[in-house]
mmCIF file of C-alpha atoms and ligand atoms in Angstrom:
data_model
loop_
_atom_site.group_PDB
_atom_site.id
_atom_site.type_symbol
_atom_site.label_atom_id
_atom_site.label_comp_id
_atom_site.label_asym_id
_atom_site.label_seq_id
_atom_site.Cartn_x
_atom_site.Cartn_y
_atom_site.Cartn_z
ATOM 1 C CA MET A 1 81.873 -128.215 -106.849
ATOM 2 C CA ASP A 2 81.008 -129.117 -103.369
ATOM 3 C CA LEU A 3 78.132 -126.431 -102.664
ATOM 4 C CA ALA A 4 77.764 -127.637 -99.695
ATOM 5 C CA SER A 5 80.952 -125.600 -98.165
ATOM 6 C CA PRO A 6 81.293 -122.257 -97.474
ATOM 7 C CA SER A 7 82.153 -120.087 -100.569
ATOM 8 C CA CYS A 8 85.473 -118.872 -98.853
ATOM 9 C CA GLY A 9 86.009 -121.116 -96.031
ATOM 10 C CA CYS A 10 85.184 -118.951 -93.312
ATOM 11 C CA MET A 11 83.202 -120.616 -90.791
ATOM 12 C CA SER A 12 85.033 -119.499 -87.632
ATOM 13 C CA THR A 13 83.237 -117.087 -85.244
ATOM 14 C CA THR A 14 86.190 -114.877 -84.079
ATOM 15 C CA GLU A 15 88.181 -114.792 -87.504
ATOM 16 C CA HIS A 16 87.102 -114.165 -90.686
ATOM 17 C CA SER A 17 88.773 -113.725 -94.150
ATOM 18 C CA PRO A 18 88.509 -110.134 -95.772
ATOM 19 C CA GLU A 19 85.507 -110.825 -97.709
ATOM 20 C CA CYS A 20 82.872 -111.657 -94.878
ATOM 21 C CA PRO A 21 84.778 -109.782 -91.718
ATOM 22 C CA THR A 22 81.292 -110.125 -90.155
ATOM 23 C CA GLY A 23 81.298 -113.781 -90.642
ATOM 24 C CA PHE A 24 77.510 -113.681 -91.618
ATOM 25 C CA ILE A 25 78.036 -113.945 -95.155
ATOM 26 C CA ARG A 26 79.772 -116.425 -97.289
ATOM 27 C CA ASN A 27 80.645 -114.556 -101.020
ATOM 28 C CA PRO A 28 83.343 -113.663 -102.275
ATOM 29 C CA HIS A 29 81.245 -111.441 -104.984
ATOM 30 C CA ILE A 30 80.009 -109.129 -102.762
ATOM 31 C CA ALA A 31 82.871 -107.669 -101.582
ATOM 32 C CA ARG A 32 84.034 -107.220 -105.228
ATOM 33 C CA MET A 33 80.769 -105.387 -105.903
ATOM 34 C CA ASP A 34 80.786 -101.739 -106.549
ATOM 35 C CA GLU A 35 77.038 -101.450 -104.531
ATOM 36 C CA ASP A 36 74.835 -103.953 -103.202
ATOM 37 C CA PHE A 37 71.700 -103.049 -103.508
ATOM 38 C CA LEU A 38 68.788 -104.726 -100.942
ATOM 39 C CA TYR A 39 66.531 -104.437 -103.571
ATOM 40 C CA HIS A 40 62.809 -106.240 -102.009
ATOM 41 C CA LEU A 41 64.152 -103.505 -98.899
ATOM 42 C CA GLY A 42 64.699 -100.806 -101.063
ATOM 43 C CA LEU A 43 68.064 -100.148 -99.026
ATOM 44 C CA GLY A 44 71.806 -100.129 -100.715
ATOM 45 C CA THR A 45 74.929 -99.799 -99.923
ATOM 46 C CA LYS A 46 75.862 -96.422 -101.860
ATOM 47 C CA THR A 47 72.116 -94.988 -101.809
ATOM 48 C CA HIS A 48 72.018 -95.324 -97.919
ATOM 49 C CA ASN A 49 74.868 -95.302 -94.690
ATOM 50 C CA LEU A 50 73.727 -98.732 -93.240
ATOM 51 C CA PRO A 51 75.967 -98.767 -90.631
ATOM 52 C CA GLU A 52 74.433 -95.370 -89.326
ATOM 53 C CA MET A 53 71.115 -96.582 -89.510
ATOM 54 C CA PHE A 54 71.405 -99.998 -88.476
ATOM 55 C CA GLY A 55 74.546 -100.308 -87.170
ATOM 56 C CA ASP A 56 72.891 -100.838 -83.215
ATOM 57 C CA VAL A 57 70.575 -103.288 -84.464
ATOM 58 C CA LYS A 58 70.456 -105.947 -81.589
ATOM 59 C CA PHE A 59 67.313 -107.750 -82.578
ATOM 60 C CA VAL A 60 66.247 -108.979 -85.773
ATOM 61 C CA ILE A 61 62.247 -109.688 -85.399
ATOM 62 C CA VAL A 62 60.409 -111.571 -88.254
ATOM 63 C CA GLY A 63 56.918 -112.637 -88.892
ATOM 64 C CA GLY A 64 54.236 -112.884 -91.235
ATOM 65 C CA THR A 65 52.567 -109.328 -91.798
ATOM 66 C CA PRO A 66 53.443 -105.997 -92.312
ATOM 67 C CA LYS A 67 50.625 -104.846 -89.712
ATOM 68 C CA ARG A 68 51.474 -107.242 -87.211
ATOM 69 C CA MET A 69 55.426 -106.104 -87.481
ATOM 70 C CA GLU A 70 54.192 -102.328 -86.526
ATOM 71 C CA ASN A 71 52.374 -102.749 -83.791
ATOM 72 C CA LEU A 72 54.684 -104.953 -82.718
ATOM 73 C CA ALA A 73 57.518 -102.274 -83.070
ATOM 74 C CA LYS A 74 55.080 -99.748 -81.683
ATOM 75 C CA TYR A 75 54.451 -102.145 -78.861
ATOM 76 C CA LEU A 76 58.215 -102.853 -78.244
ATOM 77 C CA LEU A 77 59.246 -99.124 -78.110
ATOM 78 C CA ASN A 78 56.866 -98.747 -75.464
ATOM 79 C CA GLU A 79 58.310 -102.037 -73.705
ATOM 80 C CA ILE A 80 61.932 -100.898 -73.789
ATOM 81 C CA LYS A 81 60.841 -97.188 -72.865
ATOM 82 C CA HIS A 82 62.910 -96.324 -76.123
ATOM 83 C CA LYS A 83 62.309 -92.541 -77.099
ATOM 84 C CA LEU A 84 62.177 -91.828 -80.945
ATOM 85 C CA PRO A 85 63.720 -88.769 -82.016
ATOM 86 C CA VAL A 86 61.503 -85.739 -81.417
ATOM 87 C CA GLY A 87 59.525 -84.763 -84.551
ATOM 88 C CA THR A 88 59.622 -88.355 -85.647
ATOM 89 C CA GLN A 89 57.337 -91.511 -85.742
ATOM 90 C CA LEU A 90 57.789 -95.230 -86.502
ATOM 91 C CA SER A 91 57.998 -95.200 -90.518
ATOM 92 C CA ASP A 92 58.383 -98.262 -93.162
ATOM 93 C CA LEU A 93 61.995 -97.939 -93.946
ATOM 94 C CA THR A 94 61.497 -99.923 -96.758
ATOM 95 C CA GLY A 95 60.227 -96.919 -98.884
ATOM 96 C CA ALA A 96 59.353 -97.875 -102.326
ATOM 97 C CA ALA A 97 60.099 -101.176 -102.612
ATOM 98 C CA ASP A 98 56.776 -102.132 -101.748
ATOM 99 C CA ARG A 99 57.435 -106.193 -100.956
ATOM 100 C CA TYR A 100 58.301 -105.956 -97.137
ATOM 101 C CA SER A 101 57.805 -103.887 -94.222
ATOM 102 C CA MET A 102 60.409 -102.450 -92.212
ATOM 103 C CA TYR A 103 60.117 -100.984 -89.055
ATOM 104 C CA LYS A 104 63.270 -100.077 -86.445
ATOM 105 C CA ALA A 105 62.525 -99.391 -82.660
ATOM 106 C CA GLY A 106 65.736 -98.615 -81.475
ATOM 107 C CA PRO A 107 67.899 -101.912 -81.470
ATOM 108 C CA ILE A 108 65.522 -103.411 -82.843
ATOM 109 C CA ILE A 109 64.094 -103.913 -86.400
ATOM 110 C CA CYS A 110 60.285 -106.116 -87.262
ATOM 111 C CA VAL A 111 59.905 -106.848 -90.744
ATOM 112 C CA ASN A 112 57.016 -109.056 -92.030
ATOM 113 C CA HIS A 113 57.985 -112.127 -93.997
ATOM 114 C CA GLY A 114 55.258 -112.963 -96.293
ATOM 115 C CA MET A 115 53.764 -116.890 -96.323
ATOM 116 C CA GLY A 116 55.846 -119.620 -97.000
ATOM 117 C CA ASN A 117 59.671 -120.279 -97.268
ATOM 118 C CA PRO A 118 60.498 -118.838 -100.647
ATOM 119 C CA SER A 119 59.061 -115.277 -99.031
ATOM 120 C CA ILE A 120 61.267 -115.421 -96.117
ATOM 121 C CA SER A 121 64.093 -117.181 -98.458
ATOM 122 C CA ILE A 122 64.428 -113.348 -99.780
ATOM 123 C CA LEU A 123 63.959 -111.452 -96.708
ATOM 124 C CA LEU A 124 66.100 -113.199 -95.367
ATOM 125 C CA HIS A 125 69.106 -112.981 -97.637
ATOM 126 C CA GLU A 126 69.135 -109.326 -97.771
ATOM 127 C CA LEU A 127 68.517 -109.053 -93.679
ATOM 128 C CA ILE A 128 71.679 -111.127 -93.598
ATOM 129 C CA LYS A 129 73.314 -109.112 -95.869
ATOM 130 C CA LEU A 130 72.027 -105.624 -93.961
ATOM 131 C CA VAL A 131 73.455 -106.546 -90.303
ATOM 132 C CA HIS A 132 76.498 -107.315 -92.569
ATOM 133 C CA HIS A 133 76.577 -104.225 -94.335
ATOM 134 C CA ALA A 134 75.892 -102.504 -90.940
ATOM 135 C CA LYS A 135 78.386 -104.036 -89.456
ATOM 136 C CA CYS A 136 75.384 -105.127 -86.198
ATOM 137 C CA LYS A 137 77.277 -106.745 -83.302
ATOM 138 C CA ASN A 138 75.996 -110.064 -82.664
ATOM 139 C CA PRO A 139 72.475 -109.477 -83.559
ATOM 140 C CA VAL A 140 70.048 -112.451 -82.445
ATOM 141 C CA PHE A 141 67.166 -113.498 -85.220
ATOM 142 C CA ILE A 142 63.696 -114.397 -83.851
ATOM 143 C CA ARG A 143 60.814 -115.433 -86.047
ATOM 144 C CA LEU A 144 56.935 -114.470 -84.454
ATOM 145 C CA GLY A 145 54.334 -116.375 -85.935
ATOM 146 C CA THR A 146 51.225 -118.517 -85.664
ATOM 147 C CA CYS A 147 50.876 -122.558 -86.139
ATOM 148 C CA GLY A 148 49.214 -125.158 -85.796
ATOM 149 C CA GLY A 149 49.796 -127.342 -82.801
ATOM 150 C CA LEU A 150 50.022 -130.938 -82.283
ATOM 151 C CA GLY A 151 48.145 -132.050 -79.385
ATOM 152 C CA VAL A 152 47.834 -128.656 -77.544
ATOM 153 C CA PRO A 153 44.903 -126.330 -77.123
ATOM 154 C CA GLY A 154 44.894 -123.158 -79.316
ATOM 155 C CA GLY A 155 46.786 -119.974 -77.363
ATOM 156 C CA THR A 156 49.740 -122.365 -76.792
ATOM 157 C CA VAL A 157 53.152 -120.710 -77.418
ATOM 158 C CA VAL A 158 55.312 -123.108 -78.826
ATOM 159 C CA ILE A 159 59.346 -122.351 -78.899
ATOM 160 C CA SER A 160 60.749 -124.238 -81.714
ATOM 161 C CA ASP A 161 64.220 -126.449 -80.371
ATOM 162 C CA GLY A 162 64.076 -127.970 -83.857
ATOM 163 C CA VAL A 163 62.889 -128.127 -87.262
ATOM 164 C CA LEU A 164 62.026 -131.016 -89.682
ATOM 165 C CA ASN A 165 61.135 -131.521 -93.118
ATOM 166 C CA ASP A 166 58.981 -133.041 -94.939
ATOM 167 C CA LYS A 167 61.758 -136.239 -95.228
ATOM 168 C CA LEU A 168 61.676 -135.840 -91.329
ATOM 169 C CA ASN A 169 65.543 -134.634 -91.012
ATOM 170 C CA GLY A 170 66.352 -131.430 -89.702
ATOM 171 C CA GLU A 171 67.760 -130.100 -92.916
ATOM 172 C CA HIS A 172 66.289 -127.700 -95.528
ATOM 173 C CA GLU A 173 67.187 -128.706 -98.697
ATOM 174 C CA PHE A 174 68.115 -125.977 -101.175
ATOM 175 C CA LYS A 175 67.987 -126.462 -105.169
ATOM 176 C CA ILE A 176 71.118 -124.898 -106.358
ATOM 177 C CA LEU A 177 72.183 -124.728 -109.795
ATOM 178 C CA GLY A 178 70.439 -128.215 -110.686
ATOM 179 C CA ASN A 179 71.738 -129.661 -107.410
ATOM 180 C CA VAL A 180 70.168 -130.387 -103.970
ATOM 181 C CA VAL A 181 71.899 -128.899 -101.291
ATOM 182 C CA PRO A 182 71.294 -129.674 -97.563
ATOM 183 C CA ARG A 183 71.990 -127.280 -94.773
ATOM 184 C CA PRO A 184 70.913 -128.173 -91.065
ATOM 185 C CA THR A 185 67.650 -126.269 -89.646
ATOM 186 C CA LYS A 186 69.891 -126.103 -86.411
ATOM 187 C CA LEU A 187 68.312 -122.805 -83.710
ATOM 188 C CA ASP A 188 69.990 -121.545 -80.454
ATOM 189 C CA ALA A 189 69.378 -123.990 -78.340
ATOM 190 C CA ASN A 190 69.998 -121.825 -75.465
ATOM 191 C CA LEU A 191 68.172 -118.880 -76.713
ATOM 192 C CA ALA A 192 64.985 -121.227 -76.874
ATOM 193 C CA GLN A 193 65.611 -122.422 -72.944
ATOM 194 C CA GLU A 194 66.209 -118.453 -72.614
ATOM 195 C CA LEU A 195 63.033 -117.863 -74.123
ATOM 196 C CA LYS A 196 61.409 -120.543 -72.492
ATOM 197 C CA ALA A 197 62.729 -119.287 -68.914
ATOM 198 C CA VAL A 198 60.974 -115.822 -69.144
ATOM 199 C CA ALA A 199 57.446 -117.580 -69.308
ATOM 200 C CA SER A 200 55.920 -117.489 -66.151
ATOM 201 C CA PRO A 201 53.034 -119.976 -64.750
ATOM 202 C CA SER A 202 50.557 -116.639 -63.894
ATOM 203 C CA ASP A 203 50.917 -115.864 -67.988
ATOM 204 C CA GLY A 204 47.545 -117.434 -68.444
ATOM 205 C CA PHE A 205 48.557 -119.773 -71.154
ATOM 206 C CA GLN A 206 51.069 -122.262 -71.351
ATOM 207 C CA THR A 207 54.743 -121.505 -73.608
ATOM 208 C CA VAL A 208 56.211 -125.589 -74.538
ATOM 209 C CA ILE A 209 59.298 -126.114 -76.289
ATOM 210 C CA GLY A 210 59.078 -129.022 -78.798
ATOM 211 C CA LYS A 211 59.879 -129.868 -82.746
ATOM 212 C CA THR A 212 58.531 -128.064 -85.580
ATOM 213 C CA TYR A 213 57.250 -129.251 -88.691
ATOM 214 C CA CYS A 214 57.529 -127.314 -91.435
ATOM 215 C CA ALA A 215 55.369 -127.524 -94.879
ATOM 216 C CA ASP A 216 55.689 -125.816 -98.256
ATOM 217 C CA ASP A 217 52.219 -125.405 -98.223
ATOM 218 C CA PHE A 218 48.768 -124.527 -95.776
ATOM 219 C CA TYR A 219 46.260 -127.654 -97.102
ATOM 220 C CA GLU A 220 47.663 -131.153 -98.480
ATOM 221 C CA GLY A 221 51.379 -130.144 -97.071
ATOM 222 C CA GLN A 222 49.708 -130.153 -93.694
ATOM 223 C CA GLY A 223 47.695 -133.388 -93.693
ATOM 224 C CA ARG A 224 44.065 -130.792 -94.160
ATOM 225 C CA LEU A 225 40.949 -132.324 -95.382
ATOM 226 C CA ASP A 226 39.627 -128.627 -96.268
ATOM 227 C CA GLY A 227 41.750 -127.778 -99.076
ATOM 228 C CA ALA A 228 40.384 -127.935 -103.149
ATOM 229 C CA PHE A 229 41.941 -131.234 -103.487
ATOM 230 C CA CYS A 230 42.140 -133.924 -101.036
ATOM 231 C CA ASP A 231 42.478 -137.846 -102.307
ATOM 232 C CA TYR A 232 43.012 -139.280 -98.937
ATOM 233 C CA GLN A 233 40.349 -140.018 -95.968
ATOM 234 C CA GLU A 234 40.418 -138.644 -92.208
ATOM 235 C CA ALA A 235 42.180 -141.844 -90.731
ATOM 236 C CA ASP A 236 45.882 -141.164 -92.881
ATOM 237 C CA LYS A 237 45.674 -137.701 -91.667
ATOM 238 C CA MET A 238 45.517 -138.811 -88.197
ATOM 239 C CA ARG A 239 48.153 -141.191 -89.141
ATOM 240 C CA TRP A 240 50.533 -138.902 -90.176
ATOM 241 C CA LEU A 241 49.483 -136.191 -87.897
ATOM 242 C CA ASN A 242 50.078 -139.085 -84.863
ATOM 243 C CA MET A 243 53.897 -140.336 -85.850
ATOM 244 C CA LEU A 244 54.711 -136.623 -86.593
ATOM 245 C CA GLN A 245 53.614 -136.308 -82.822
ATOM 246 C CA GLN A 246 55.930 -139.768 -81.768
ATOM 247 C CA ARG A 247 58.796 -137.558 -83.039
ATOM 248 C CA GLY A 248 58.250 -134.665 -80.842
ATOM 249 C CA VAL A 249 56.981 -132.607 -83.285
ATOM 250 C CA VAL A 250 54.384 -129.860 -81.299
ATOM 251 C CA ASN A 251 53.879 -127.507 -84.157
ATOM 252 C CA ILE A 252 53.292 -127.108 -88.306
ATOM 253 C CA GLU A 253 53.831 -123.899 -89.848
ATOM 254 C CA MET A 254 55.574 -122.911 -93.411
ATOM 255 C CA GLU A 255 58.741 -120.889 -92.828
ATOM 256 C CA SER A 256 61.193 -122.593 -90.058
ATOM 257 C CA SER A 257 63.039 -124.320 -92.258
ATOM 258 C CA MET A 258 64.626 -122.139 -94.016
ATOM 259 C CA PHE A 259 64.653 -119.531 -91.031
ATOM 260 C CA ALA A 260 66.677 -121.787 -89.095
ATOM 261 C CA ALA A 261 69.005 -123.203 -92.111
ATOM 262 C CA LEU A 262 69.676 -119.335 -93.384
ATOM 263 C CA THR A 263 70.052 -118.214 -89.707
ATOM 264 C CA HIS A 264 72.533 -121.020 -88.902
ATOM 265 C CA ASN A 265 74.612 -120.707 -92.298
ATOM 266 C CA ALA A 266 75.325 -117.423 -90.928
ATOM 267 C CA GLY A 267 76.218 -118.262 -87.552
ATOM 268 C CA LEU A 268 73.701 -116.050 -86.042
ATOM 269 C CA LYS A 269 71.757 -116.848 -82.679
ATOM 270 C CA ALA A 270 68.104 -117.534 -83.772
ATOM 271 C CA GLY A 271 64.813 -118.748 -82.350
ATOM 272 C CA ILE A 272 61.455 -119.368 -83.115
ATOM 273 C CA ILE A 273 58.464 -118.670 -81.365
ATOM 274 C CA CYS A 274 54.738 -119.140 -82.584
ATOM 275 C CA ALA A 275 51.350 -118.872 -81.458
ATOM 276 C CA ALA A 276 48.917 -122.317 -82.350
ATOM 277 C CA ILE A 277 46.009 -120.882 -83.764
ATOM 278 C CA VAL A 278 44.027 -124.667 -83.435
ATOM 279 C CA ASN A 279 44.714 -127.713 -82.522
ATOM 280 C CA ARG A 280 45.438 -129.738 -85.333
ATOM 281 C CA LEU A 281 44.694 -133.391 -83.832
ATOM 282 C CA ASN A 282 40.778 -131.913 -83.311
ATOM 283 C CA GLY A 283 40.153 -130.399 -86.299
ATOM 284 C CA ASP A 284 41.576 -128.138 -89.632
ATOM 285 C CA GLN A 285 39.316 -124.932 -89.732
ATOM 286 C CA ILE A 286 40.219 -121.821 -88.018
ATOM 287 C CA THR A 287 37.041 -120.413 -86.568
ATOM 288 C CA GLU A 288 38.647 -118.369 -83.323
ATOM 289 C CA THR A 289 36.908 -114.687 -83.543
ATOM 290 C CA LYS A 290 39.273 -112.048 -84.723
ATOM 291 C CA GLU A 291 39.370 -110.838 -80.801
ATOM 292 C CA THR A 292 40.356 -114.123 -79.789
ATOM 293 C CA LEU A 293 43.355 -114.488 -82.568
ATOM 294 C CA GLY A 294 44.727 -111.510 -81.900
ATOM 295 C CA GLU A 295 44.990 -111.974 -78.495
ATOM 296 C CA TRP A 296 46.640 -115.682 -78.689
ATOM 297 C CA GLN A 297 48.976 -113.514 -81.645
ATOM 298 C CA GLU A 298 49.909 -111.332 -78.515
ATOM 299 C CA ARG A 299 51.348 -113.809 -76.508
ATOM 300 C CA PRO A 300 54.537 -114.655 -78.034
ATOM 301 C CA ALA A 301 55.314 -110.826 -78.211
ATOM 302 C CA LYS A 302 54.987 -110.666 -74.337
ATOM 303 C CA LEU A 303 57.661 -113.259 -73.742
ATOM 304 C CA LEU A 304 59.844 -111.557 -76.615
ATOM 305 C CA ALA A 305 59.513 -108.270 -74.617
ATOM 306 C CA ARG A 306 60.429 -109.974 -71.735
ATOM 307 C CA TYR A 307 63.327 -111.220 -73.447
ATOM 308 C CA ILE A 308 64.593 -108.133 -75.107
ATOM 309 C CA ARG A 309 64.334 -105.996 -71.899
ATOM 310 C CA ARG A 310 66.682 -108.767 -70.006
ATOM 311 C CA GLN A 311 69.263 -108.444 -72.709
ATOM 312 C CA LEU A 312 69.083 -105.098 -72.523
ATOM 313 C CA GLY A 313 68.896 -104.492 -68.544
ATOM 314 C CA VAL A 314 66.128 -102.336 -69.152
HETATM 315 C C1 R2B B 1 51.827 -119.643 -90.462
HETATM 316 O O1 R2B B 1 50.406 -119.116 -90.478
HETATM 317 C C2 R2B B 1 50.565 -119.113 -92.234
HETATM 318 C C3 R2B B 1 49.458 -119.526 -92.993
HETATM 319 O O2 R2B B 1 48.225 -119.183 -92.679
HETATM 320 C C4 R2B B 1 52.591 -119.756 -92.789
HETATM 321 O O3 R2B B 1 53.093 -118.582 -92.832
HETATM 322 C C5 R2B B 1 52.256 -119.736 -91.127
HETATM 323 O O4 R2B B 1 53.571 -120.180 -90.991
HETATM 324 N N1 URA B 2 49.912 -121.379 -90.000
HETATM 325 C C1 URA B 2 50.227 -122.503 -90.471
HETATM 326 O O1 URA B 2 50.953 -122.857 -91.426
HETATM 327 N N2 URA B 2 49.334 -124.169 -90.049
HETATM 328 C C2 URA B 2 48.293 -123.473 -89.531
HETATM 329 O O2 URA B 2 47.438 -124.756 -88.764
HETATM 330 C C3 URA B 2 47.833 -122.661 -88.602
HETATM 331 C C4 URA B 2 48.929 -121.135 -88.884
#
């Protein structure tokens, strides 16, 4: 069995098999199911009218925490001057599911993904099926997050133009039925440039483009010296960080390889914008005040809002 090949052989973005009319999913089993219930989102094809609820979605924004995503949705609602129907307000659309929180601001949904590749994987499977069931037209997926910077000061905004795994190649290795299935961690090059183009020298912060290293852990997996365990020395850590930097890595975080591999597999336009909250060449601990960290984390959202407004022409 060739697990790397799509199950319905449908790689075209213009022509798709009856099993995957949107092209976002490639799973012949889904079309044969009586109902597809997206368990972690608390939404189903029988219980909800997904095309009516989400058919207008153009931007799917994912980020770490529920609060940040709620605030982002409020901010974007205002930025795109979208008016919610009278008597309604932003609310978590995942209902009783209680794993992720999702807010809808007009054509934008903002959903939190938790920490790490396994958590974002579950969410993305369900979001990709959601845009498929809802028949969304060309939705753009963007991850907004925090990261450790490599040679850039805290507060720098980093737009990813590629993702490296722990073997330093541009793949995410999926473990499926006991097999290792590598899939490319490709992001949309045009989107990265479009996001960079909305940054301005008058922003008061720098925005850079570069490669992202995706780790499965915050401490030893990112070469930190301050975890509960550490069997290496400062010199070993610096050698590794310098080697990453020489490969073009500008930041380190924990969801990019899964995000890039799944969105690319779905044929979706996708990008990642993160705020660096520490320069790892100077240290490991994150000691900035809540206010400073809050302000830094608003920076990617500012670029995102400008990009979306430009796309919507508002
Ligand atoms: C960035 O920040 C989190 C760890 O603190 C993790 O989700 C990530 O990618
Ligand atoms: N998130 C990470 O994964 N690493 C950092 O250093 C900071 C935020």
